[in-house]
Coordinates of C-alpha atoms and ligand atoms in Angstrom, one line a residue:
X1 CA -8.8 185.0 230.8
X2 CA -8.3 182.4 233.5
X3 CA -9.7 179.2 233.6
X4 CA -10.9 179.6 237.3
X5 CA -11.4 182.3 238.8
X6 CA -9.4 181.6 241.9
X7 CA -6.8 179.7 240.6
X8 CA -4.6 178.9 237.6
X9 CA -5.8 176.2 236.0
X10 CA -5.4 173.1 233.1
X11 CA -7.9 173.8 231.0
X12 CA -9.9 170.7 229.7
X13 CA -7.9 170.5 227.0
X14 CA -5.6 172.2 223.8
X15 CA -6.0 172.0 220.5
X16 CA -3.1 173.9 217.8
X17 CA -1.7 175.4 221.2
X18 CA -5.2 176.9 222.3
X19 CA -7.1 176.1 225.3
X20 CA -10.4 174.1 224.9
X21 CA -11.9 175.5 228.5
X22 CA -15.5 173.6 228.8
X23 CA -18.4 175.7 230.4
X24 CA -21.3 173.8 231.3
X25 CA -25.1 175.6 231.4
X26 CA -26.4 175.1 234.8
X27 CA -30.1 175.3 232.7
X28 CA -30.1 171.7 232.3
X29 CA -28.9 171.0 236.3
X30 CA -31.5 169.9 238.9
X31 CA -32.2 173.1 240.4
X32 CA -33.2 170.8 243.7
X33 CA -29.6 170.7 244.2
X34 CA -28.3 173.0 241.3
X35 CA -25.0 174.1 244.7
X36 CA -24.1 170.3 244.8
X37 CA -24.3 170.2 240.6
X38 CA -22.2 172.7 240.8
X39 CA -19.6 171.5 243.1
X40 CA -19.4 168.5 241.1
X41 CA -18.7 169.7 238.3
X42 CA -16.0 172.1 239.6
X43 CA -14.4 168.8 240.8
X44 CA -14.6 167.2 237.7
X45 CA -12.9 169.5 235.8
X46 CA -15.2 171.9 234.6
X47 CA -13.3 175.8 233.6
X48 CA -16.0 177.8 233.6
X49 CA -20.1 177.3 234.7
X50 CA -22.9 179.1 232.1
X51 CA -25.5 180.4 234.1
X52 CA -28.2 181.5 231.1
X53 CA -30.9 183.8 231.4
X54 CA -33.7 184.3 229.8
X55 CA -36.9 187.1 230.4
X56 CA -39.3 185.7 228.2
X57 CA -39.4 188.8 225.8
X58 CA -35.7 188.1 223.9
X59 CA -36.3 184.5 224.2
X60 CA -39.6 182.4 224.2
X61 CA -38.8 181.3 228.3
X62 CA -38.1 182.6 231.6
X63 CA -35.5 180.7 233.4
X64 CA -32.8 182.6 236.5
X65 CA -31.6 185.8 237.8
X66 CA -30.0 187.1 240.2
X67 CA -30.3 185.4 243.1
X68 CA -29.1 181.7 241.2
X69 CA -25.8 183.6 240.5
X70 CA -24.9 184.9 244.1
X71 CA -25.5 180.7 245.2
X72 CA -23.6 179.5 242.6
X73 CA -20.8 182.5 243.5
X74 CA -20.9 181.1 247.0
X75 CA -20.8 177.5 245.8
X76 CA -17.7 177.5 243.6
X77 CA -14.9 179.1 242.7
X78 CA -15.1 178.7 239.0
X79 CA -15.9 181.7 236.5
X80 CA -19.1 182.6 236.2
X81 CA -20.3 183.1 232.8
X82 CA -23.5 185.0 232.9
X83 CA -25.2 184.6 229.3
X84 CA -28.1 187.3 229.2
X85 CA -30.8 186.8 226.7
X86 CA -32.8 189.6 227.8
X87 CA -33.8 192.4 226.0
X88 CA -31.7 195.8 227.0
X89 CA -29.2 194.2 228.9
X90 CA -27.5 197.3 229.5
X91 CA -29.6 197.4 232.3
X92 CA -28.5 195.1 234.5
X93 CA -25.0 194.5 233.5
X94 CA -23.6 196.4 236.9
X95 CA -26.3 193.7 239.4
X96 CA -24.7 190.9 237.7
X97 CA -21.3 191.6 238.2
X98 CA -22.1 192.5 242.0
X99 CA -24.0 189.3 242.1
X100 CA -20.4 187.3 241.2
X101 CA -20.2 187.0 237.4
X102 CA -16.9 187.0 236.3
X103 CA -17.9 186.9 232.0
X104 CA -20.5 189.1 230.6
X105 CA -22.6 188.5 227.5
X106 CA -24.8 190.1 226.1
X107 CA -26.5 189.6 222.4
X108 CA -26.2 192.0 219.7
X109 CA -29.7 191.8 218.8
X110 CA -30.7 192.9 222.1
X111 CA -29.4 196.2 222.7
X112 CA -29.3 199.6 220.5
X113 CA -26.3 200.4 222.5
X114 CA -23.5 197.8 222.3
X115 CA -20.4 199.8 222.1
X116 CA -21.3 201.2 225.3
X117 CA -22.7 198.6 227.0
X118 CA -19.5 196.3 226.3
X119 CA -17.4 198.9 227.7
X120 CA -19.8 199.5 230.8
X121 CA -18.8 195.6 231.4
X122 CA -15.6 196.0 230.9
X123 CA -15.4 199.4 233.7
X124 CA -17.2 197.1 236.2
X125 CA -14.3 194.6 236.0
X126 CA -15.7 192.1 234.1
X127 CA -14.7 190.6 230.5
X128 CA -17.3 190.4 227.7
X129 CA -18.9 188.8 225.2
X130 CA -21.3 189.1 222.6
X131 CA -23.3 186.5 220.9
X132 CA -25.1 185.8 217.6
X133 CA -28.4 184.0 217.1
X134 CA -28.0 181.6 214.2
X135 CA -29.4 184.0 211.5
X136 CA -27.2 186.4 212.5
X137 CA -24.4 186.9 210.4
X138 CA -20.4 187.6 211.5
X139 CA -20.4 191.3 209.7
X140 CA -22.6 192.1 213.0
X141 CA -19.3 191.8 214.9
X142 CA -17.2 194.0 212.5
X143 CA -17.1 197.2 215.1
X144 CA -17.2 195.7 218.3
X145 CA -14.4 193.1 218.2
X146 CA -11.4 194.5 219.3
X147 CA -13.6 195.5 222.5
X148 CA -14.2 192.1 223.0
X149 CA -13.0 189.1 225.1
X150 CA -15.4 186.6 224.1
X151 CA -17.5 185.9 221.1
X152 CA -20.5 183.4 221.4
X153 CA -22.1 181.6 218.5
X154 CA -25.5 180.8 219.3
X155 CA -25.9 176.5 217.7
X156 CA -29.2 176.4 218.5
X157 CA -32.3 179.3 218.6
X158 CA -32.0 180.5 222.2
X159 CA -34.4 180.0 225.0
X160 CA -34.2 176.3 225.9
X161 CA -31.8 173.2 226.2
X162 CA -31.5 170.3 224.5
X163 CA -32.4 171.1 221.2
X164 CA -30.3 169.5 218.0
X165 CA -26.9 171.4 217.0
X166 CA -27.4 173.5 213.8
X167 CA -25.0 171.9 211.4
X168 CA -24.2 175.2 209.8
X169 CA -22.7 176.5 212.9
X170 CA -19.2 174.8 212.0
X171 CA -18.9 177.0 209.1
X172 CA -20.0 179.8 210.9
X173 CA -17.0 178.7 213.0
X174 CA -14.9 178.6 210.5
X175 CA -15.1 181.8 209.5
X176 CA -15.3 183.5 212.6
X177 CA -11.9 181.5 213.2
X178 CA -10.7 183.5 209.6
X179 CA -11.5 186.9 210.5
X180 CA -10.0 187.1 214.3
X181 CA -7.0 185.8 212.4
X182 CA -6.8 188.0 210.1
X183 CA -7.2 190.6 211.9
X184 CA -4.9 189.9 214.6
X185 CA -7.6 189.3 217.1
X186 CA -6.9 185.2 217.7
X187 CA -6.8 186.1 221.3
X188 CA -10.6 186.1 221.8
X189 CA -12.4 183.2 222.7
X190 CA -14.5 181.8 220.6
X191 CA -17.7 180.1 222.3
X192 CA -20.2 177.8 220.9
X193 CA -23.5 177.1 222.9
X194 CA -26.1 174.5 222.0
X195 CA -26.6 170.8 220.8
X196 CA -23.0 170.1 221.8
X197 CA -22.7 166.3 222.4
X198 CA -19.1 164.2 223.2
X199 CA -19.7 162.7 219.6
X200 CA -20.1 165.9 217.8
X201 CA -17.2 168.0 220.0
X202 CA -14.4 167.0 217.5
X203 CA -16.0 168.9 214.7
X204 CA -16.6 171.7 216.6
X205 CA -12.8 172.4 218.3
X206 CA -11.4 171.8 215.3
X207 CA -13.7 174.3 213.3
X208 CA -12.3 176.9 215.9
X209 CA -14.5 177.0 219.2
X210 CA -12.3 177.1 222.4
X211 CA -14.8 177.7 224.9
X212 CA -17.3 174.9 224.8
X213 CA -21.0 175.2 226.7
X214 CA -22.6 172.2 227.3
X215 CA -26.0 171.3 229.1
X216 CA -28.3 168.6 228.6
X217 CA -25.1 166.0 227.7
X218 CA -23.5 167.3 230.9
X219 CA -26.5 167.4 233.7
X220 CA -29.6 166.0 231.7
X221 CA -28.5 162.1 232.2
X222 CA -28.1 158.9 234.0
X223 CA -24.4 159.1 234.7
X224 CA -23.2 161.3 237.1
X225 CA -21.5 164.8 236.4
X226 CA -17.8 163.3 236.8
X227 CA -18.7 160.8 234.5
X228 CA -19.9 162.6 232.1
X229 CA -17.7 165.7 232.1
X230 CA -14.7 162.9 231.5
X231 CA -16.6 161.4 228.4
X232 CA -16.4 165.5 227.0
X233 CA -12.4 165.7 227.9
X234 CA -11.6 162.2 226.2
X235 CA -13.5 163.3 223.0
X236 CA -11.5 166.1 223.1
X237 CA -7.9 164.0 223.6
X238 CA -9.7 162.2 220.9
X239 CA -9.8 165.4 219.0
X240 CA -6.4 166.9 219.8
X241 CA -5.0 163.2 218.8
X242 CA -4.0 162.8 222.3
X243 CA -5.1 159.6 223.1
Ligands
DX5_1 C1 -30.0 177.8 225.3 C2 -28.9 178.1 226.2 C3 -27.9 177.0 226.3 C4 -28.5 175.6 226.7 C5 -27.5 174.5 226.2 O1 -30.6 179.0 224.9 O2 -28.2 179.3 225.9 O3 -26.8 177.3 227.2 O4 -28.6 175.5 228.0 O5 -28.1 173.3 226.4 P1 -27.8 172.1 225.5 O6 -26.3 171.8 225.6 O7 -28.6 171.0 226.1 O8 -28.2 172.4 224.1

């Protein structure tokens, strides 16, 4: 799975000889100027961007659709991650990847039909994920894994940013890091989306996560975009005992 979609690139950072590619959730940008957002964070040395969305039935909140993604498609050339909290997502899978989304996922609360709908994903070109609210636990996965590119751990109850990581999570991590092991599988990536702060990164690469979304401590301050995206990649150094 590539960093960027157009190019091979160094991902944020590695930790135990894995990857640490940072994706963060355009939710928290300012939609006045969510293209130039974007751009900056591409420059700044963002892998992937998280584009979530939300139809007020799965989740408690309405945010983007379509249209945001073909923008952002024609805005930068990183991979899309398209993170559907919607209810029976099965429907829409094949508009999203038309509309320029590179990763799929979908949550397996949401749909009767996973099996299929991972694999529908997967026909259209596209790599896939599923996630996991909080409550839900790993055996949800059991079937579906080897299908799977991606796994997300929801760290927060979906629907809104900047809400507090669920401490938990890291254990959830760290289990989740267990089973793709032992079952051969360590070459999914293993996402973690909500609450994720520079100070509280450390805890979560090393509990497993390679695939790191970030909003509100990316977008949702003072400092600009470059600034902050460089605060996430020295924690990280500061993680992989790089620096
Ligand atoms: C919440 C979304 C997240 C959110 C993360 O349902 O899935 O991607 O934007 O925002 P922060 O990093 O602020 O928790």
């Amino acid at each position: 799975m590539s960093a960027r979609h157009s190019e091979v690139a160094v991902p944020i950072a590695e930790i135990d000889n894995r990857p640490i590619l940072l994706a963060p959730s355009v939710l928290s940008a300012d939609f006045a100027r969510l293209g130039e957002q974007a751009r900056a964070a591409e420059e700044a040395g963002a892998d992937w961007l998280q584009i979530d969305v939300m139809d007020g039935v799965f989740v408690p909140n309405i945010s983007v659709g379509l249209p945001i993604v073909e923008a952002l498609r024609r805005s930068v050339g990183l991979t899309l991650d398209c993170h559907l909290m919607i209810t029976q997502p099965e429907r829409y899978v094949a508009d999203f990847v038309k509309a320029g989304a590179n990763n799929i996922t979908v949550h397996a609360e949401a749909t009767a039909h996973l099996h299929r709908t991972i694999q529908h994903i997967k026909e259209l070109g596209a790599t896939a994920g599923v996630a996991l609210n909080p409550a839900t636990p790993l055996v949800a996965l059991e079937e579906i894994l080897p299908y799977l590119d991606l796994v997300l751990l929801m760290s927060v109850n979906p629907g809104f940013g900047g809400q507090a990581y669920i401490p938990t999570t890291s254990d959830k991590l760290r289990r989740l890091r267990r089973l793709l092991a032992a079952r051969g599988l360590d070459r999914i990536h293993v996402q973690v989306d909500g609450g994720v702060k520079a100070d509280n990164l450390a805890e979560i690469v090393q509990a497993g996560a390679t695939n790191i979304v970030a909003g509100s401590a990316i977008f949702n301050t003072r400092q600009p975009v470059a600034e902050t995206i460089g605060g996430f990649r020295e924690a990280l150094l500061d993680a992989a005992g790089k620096r």
